[in-house]
Coordinates of C-alpha atoms and ligand atoms in Angstrom, one line a residue:
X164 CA -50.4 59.7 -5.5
X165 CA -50.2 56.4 -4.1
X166 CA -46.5 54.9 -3.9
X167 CA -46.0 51.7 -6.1
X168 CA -46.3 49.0 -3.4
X169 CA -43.5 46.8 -4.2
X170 CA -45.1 43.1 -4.8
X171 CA -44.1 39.6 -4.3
X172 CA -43.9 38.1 -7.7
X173 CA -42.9 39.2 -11.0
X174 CA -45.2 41.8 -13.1
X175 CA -45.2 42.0 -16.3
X176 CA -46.8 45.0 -18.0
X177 CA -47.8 45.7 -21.9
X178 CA -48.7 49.0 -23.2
X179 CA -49.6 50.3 -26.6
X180 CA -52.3 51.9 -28.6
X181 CA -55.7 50.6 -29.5
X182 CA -56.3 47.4 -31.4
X183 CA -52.3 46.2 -30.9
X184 CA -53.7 43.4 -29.3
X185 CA -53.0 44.3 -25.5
X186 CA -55.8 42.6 -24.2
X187 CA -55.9 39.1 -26.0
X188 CA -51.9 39.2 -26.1
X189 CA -51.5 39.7 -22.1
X190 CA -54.2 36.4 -21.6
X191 CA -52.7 34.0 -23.6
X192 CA -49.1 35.4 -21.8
X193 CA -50.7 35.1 -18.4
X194 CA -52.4 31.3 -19.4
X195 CA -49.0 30.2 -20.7
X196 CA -47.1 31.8 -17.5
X197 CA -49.8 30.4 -15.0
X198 CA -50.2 34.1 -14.0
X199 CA -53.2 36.8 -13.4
X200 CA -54.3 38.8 -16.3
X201 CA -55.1 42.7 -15.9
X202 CA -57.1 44.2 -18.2
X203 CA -56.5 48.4 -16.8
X204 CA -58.6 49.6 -19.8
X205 CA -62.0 47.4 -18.5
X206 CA -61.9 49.8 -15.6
X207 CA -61.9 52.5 -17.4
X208 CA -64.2 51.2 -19.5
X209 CA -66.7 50.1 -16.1
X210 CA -66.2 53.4 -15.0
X211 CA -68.0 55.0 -18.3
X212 CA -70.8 52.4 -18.1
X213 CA -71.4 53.4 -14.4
X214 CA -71.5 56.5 -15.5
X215 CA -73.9 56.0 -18.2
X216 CA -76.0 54.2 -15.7
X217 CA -76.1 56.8 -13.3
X218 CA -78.3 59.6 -12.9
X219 CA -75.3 62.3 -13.4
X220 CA -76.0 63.9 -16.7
X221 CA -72.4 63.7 -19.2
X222 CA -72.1 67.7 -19.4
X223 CA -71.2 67.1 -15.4
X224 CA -69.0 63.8 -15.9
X225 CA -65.8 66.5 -16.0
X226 CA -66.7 67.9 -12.7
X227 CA -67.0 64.8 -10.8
X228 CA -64.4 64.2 -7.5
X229 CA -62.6 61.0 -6.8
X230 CA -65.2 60.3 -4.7
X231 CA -68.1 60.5 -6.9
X232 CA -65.9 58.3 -9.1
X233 CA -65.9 55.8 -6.2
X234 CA -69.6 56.0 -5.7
X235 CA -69.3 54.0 -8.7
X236 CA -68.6 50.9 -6.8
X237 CA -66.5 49.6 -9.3
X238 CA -64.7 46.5 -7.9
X239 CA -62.5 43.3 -9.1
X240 CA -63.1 40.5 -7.7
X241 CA -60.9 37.3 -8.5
X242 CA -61.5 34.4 -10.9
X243 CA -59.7 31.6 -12.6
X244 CA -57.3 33.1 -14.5
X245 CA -57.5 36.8 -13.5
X246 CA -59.8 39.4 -12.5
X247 CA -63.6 39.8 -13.2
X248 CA -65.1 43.2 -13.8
X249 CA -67.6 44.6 -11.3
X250 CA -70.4 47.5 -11.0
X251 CA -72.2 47.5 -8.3
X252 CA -71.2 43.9 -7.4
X253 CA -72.7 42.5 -10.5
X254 CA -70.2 41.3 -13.0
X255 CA -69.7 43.7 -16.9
X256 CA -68.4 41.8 -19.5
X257 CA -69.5 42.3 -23.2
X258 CA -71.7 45.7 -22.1
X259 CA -68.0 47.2 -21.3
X260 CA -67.6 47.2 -25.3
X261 CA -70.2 48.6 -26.9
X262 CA -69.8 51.6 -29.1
X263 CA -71.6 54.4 -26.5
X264 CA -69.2 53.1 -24.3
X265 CA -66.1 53.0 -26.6
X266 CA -66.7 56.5 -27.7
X267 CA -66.5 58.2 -24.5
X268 CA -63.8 56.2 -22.3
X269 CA -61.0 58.2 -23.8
X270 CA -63.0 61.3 -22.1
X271 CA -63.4 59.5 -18.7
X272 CA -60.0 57.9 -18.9
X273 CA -58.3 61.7 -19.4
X274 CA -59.8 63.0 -16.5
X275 CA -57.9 62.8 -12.7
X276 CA -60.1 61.9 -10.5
X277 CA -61.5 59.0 -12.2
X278 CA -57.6 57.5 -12.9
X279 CA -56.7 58.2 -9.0
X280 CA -60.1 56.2 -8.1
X281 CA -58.8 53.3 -9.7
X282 CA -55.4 53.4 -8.7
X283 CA -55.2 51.6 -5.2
X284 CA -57.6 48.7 -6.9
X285 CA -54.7 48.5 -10.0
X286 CA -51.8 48.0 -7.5
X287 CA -53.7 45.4 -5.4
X288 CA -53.9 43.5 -8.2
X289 CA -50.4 43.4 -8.3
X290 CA -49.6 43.0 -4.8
X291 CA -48.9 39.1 -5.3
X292 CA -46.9 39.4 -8.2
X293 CA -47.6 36.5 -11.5
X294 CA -49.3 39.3 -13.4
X295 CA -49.8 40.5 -16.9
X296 CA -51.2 44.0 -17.2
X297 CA -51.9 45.7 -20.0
X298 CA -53.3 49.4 -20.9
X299 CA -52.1 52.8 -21.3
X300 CA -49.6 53.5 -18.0
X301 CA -48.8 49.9 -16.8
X302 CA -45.3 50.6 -17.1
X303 CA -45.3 54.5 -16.7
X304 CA -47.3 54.7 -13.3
X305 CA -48.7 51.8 -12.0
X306 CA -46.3 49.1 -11.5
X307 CA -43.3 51.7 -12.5
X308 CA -41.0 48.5 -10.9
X309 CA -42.5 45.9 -12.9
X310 CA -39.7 43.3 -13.8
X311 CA -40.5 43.4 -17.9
X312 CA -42.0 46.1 -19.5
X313 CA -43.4 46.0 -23.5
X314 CA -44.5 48.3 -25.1
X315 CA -47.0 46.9 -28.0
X316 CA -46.9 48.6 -31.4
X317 CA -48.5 48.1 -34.9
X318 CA -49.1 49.9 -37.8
X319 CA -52.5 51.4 -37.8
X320 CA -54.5 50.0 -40.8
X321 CA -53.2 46.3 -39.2
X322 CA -55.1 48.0 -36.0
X323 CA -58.1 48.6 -37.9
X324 CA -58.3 45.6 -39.9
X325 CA -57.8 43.1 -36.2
X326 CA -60.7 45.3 -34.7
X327 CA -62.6 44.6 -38.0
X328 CA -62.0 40.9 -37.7
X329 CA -62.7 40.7 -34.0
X330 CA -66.9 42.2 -34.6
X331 CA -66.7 39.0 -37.4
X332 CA -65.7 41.4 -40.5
X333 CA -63.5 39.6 -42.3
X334 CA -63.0 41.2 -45.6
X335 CA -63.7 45.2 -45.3
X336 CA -64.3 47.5 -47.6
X337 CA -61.7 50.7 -48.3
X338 CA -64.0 52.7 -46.4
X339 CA -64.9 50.6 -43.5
X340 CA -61.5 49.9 -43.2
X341 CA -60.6 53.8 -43.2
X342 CA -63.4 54.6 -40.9
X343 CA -61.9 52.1 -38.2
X344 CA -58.5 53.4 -38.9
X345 CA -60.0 57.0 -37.8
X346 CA -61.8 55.4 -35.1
X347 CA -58.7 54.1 -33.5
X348 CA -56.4 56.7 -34.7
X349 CA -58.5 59.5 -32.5
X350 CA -58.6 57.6 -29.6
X351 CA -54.8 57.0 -29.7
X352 CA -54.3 61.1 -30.2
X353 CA -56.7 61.6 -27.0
X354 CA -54.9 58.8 -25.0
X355 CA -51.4 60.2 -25.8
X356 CA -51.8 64.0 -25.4
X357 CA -53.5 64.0 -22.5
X358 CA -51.9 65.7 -19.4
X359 CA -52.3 63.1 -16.8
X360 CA -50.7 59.2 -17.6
X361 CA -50.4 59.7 -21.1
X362 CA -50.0 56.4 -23.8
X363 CA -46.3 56.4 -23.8
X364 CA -43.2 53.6 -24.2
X365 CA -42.1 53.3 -20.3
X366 CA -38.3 53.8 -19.7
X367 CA -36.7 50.3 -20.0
X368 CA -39.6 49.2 -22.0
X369 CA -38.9 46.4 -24.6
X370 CA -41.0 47.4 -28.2
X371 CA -42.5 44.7 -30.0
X372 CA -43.8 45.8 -33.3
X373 CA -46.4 43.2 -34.1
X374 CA -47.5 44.4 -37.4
X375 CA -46.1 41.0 -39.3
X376 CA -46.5 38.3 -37.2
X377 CA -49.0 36.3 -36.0
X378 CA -50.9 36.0 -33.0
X379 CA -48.5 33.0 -31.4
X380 CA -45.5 34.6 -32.6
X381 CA -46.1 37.8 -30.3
X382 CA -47.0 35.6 -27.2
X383 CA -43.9 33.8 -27.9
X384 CA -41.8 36.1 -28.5
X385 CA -42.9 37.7 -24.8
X386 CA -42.6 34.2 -22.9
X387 CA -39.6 33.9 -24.6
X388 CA -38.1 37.1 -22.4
X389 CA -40.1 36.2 -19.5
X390 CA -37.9 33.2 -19.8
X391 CA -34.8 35.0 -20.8
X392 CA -35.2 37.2 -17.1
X393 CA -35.5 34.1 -15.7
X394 CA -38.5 35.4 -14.0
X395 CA -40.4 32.2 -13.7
Ligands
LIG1127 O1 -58.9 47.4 -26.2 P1 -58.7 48.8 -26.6 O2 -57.2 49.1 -27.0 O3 -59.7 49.3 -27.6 O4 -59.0 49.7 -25.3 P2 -58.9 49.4 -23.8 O5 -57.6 48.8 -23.5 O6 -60.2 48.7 -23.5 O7 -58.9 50.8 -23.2 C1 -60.0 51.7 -23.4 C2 -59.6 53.2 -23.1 O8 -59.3 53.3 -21.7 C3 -58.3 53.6 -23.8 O9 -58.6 54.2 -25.1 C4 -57.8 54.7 -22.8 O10 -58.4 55.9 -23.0 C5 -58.2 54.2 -21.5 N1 -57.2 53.5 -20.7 C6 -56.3 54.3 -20.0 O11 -56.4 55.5 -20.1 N2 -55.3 53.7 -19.2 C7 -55.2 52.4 -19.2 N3 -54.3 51.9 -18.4 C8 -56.1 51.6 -19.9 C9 -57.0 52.1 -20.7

């Protein structure tokens, strides 16, 4: 494995099952911090939609090598605020969350050689510091030195009911609420139990259970420690 390159600036990383609120949480942390915003579990999810894309048929996806991961050509390229997404040079945005791709990352994201060929392009990310990452094993294994490490929690029918809310359901049924509930709740048993960089808290990881506040509070209540560490 590639040794964590030590970096310039401060990193902050945010871990934590699906639907906590990673992704959206970490932007509006890096916007208010003027930092760079790393979104680990696009690549993951680039890597299943290359995949897809490809002619390599998903019976085989288990038996590809780092390398055949690489072939991928999946790349990050920067923008304003952080990183943009690429296959093939040609920027992925909203394709990287559709359902065919949702159901299979967890698959693609528990095998090796597809997290070692997205290692090296994590830690350059991170190589000039002012950054918010988020994922599965920001804190565990890629930036294992990051100066503030949270580890994002919620209770899961909260999960469920954000993810509803996000696709523009606002007011779910029972069942539609305790079929996103299983949704999430598999994933989260895939991403944990796996062998290699499982979800777990980090040592010296801060929780923040997010279950009753609002979305403001919890960026708050992360710039607040930022500010605390006097990392700015
Ligand atoms: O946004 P959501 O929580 O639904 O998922 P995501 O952050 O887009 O990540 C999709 C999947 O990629 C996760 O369920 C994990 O299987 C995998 N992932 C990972 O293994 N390691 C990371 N650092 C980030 C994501």
């Amino acid at each position: 494995m590639i040794a964590d390159s030590r970096h310039e600036g401060p990193i902050i990383t945010l871990d934590g099952p699906a639907g906590s609120g990673k992704s959206s949480t970490a932007k509006a942390v890096a916007k208010r911090l003027d930092f760079r915003h790393l979104d680990s579990g696009a690549l993951y999810r680039a890597l299943t939609l290359g995949l897809l894309r490809s002619s390599v048929v998903e019976a085989d996806w288990k038996n590809l090598s780092e390398q055949g991961f690489t072939n991928l050509d999946i790349d990050l390229e920067t923008s304003e605020n952080g990183f943009q997404v690429l296959i093939e040079g040609e920027a992925v945005d909203i394709e990287l969350r559709t359902p065919g791709v949702t159901d299979r990352v967890s698959f693609v994201a528990s095998l090796p050689a597809s997290r070692q060929s997205i290692l090296g392009l994590q830690r350059r990310a991170g190589e000039d510091g002012r950054l918010v990452a988020d994922g599965r094993d920001m804190g565990t294994v890629v930036f294992p030195h990051a100066e503030l490490k949270i580890y994002l929690i919620a209770d899961l029918e909260e999960r469920a009911m954000r993810r509803l809310r996000e696709v523009g359901e606002d007011s779910p049924d029972d069942l539609g609420l305790a079929q996103q509930a299983r949704t999430l709740d598999t994933r989260d048993q895939s991403d944990s139990q796996r062998a290699i960089s499982p979800l777990k808290k980090a040592q010296g990881a801060i929780e923040l259970d997010t279950t009753g506040l609002a979305f403001e509070e919890q960026v708050q209540a992360i710039v607040d420690l930022a500010h605390r560490l006097t990392l700015l």
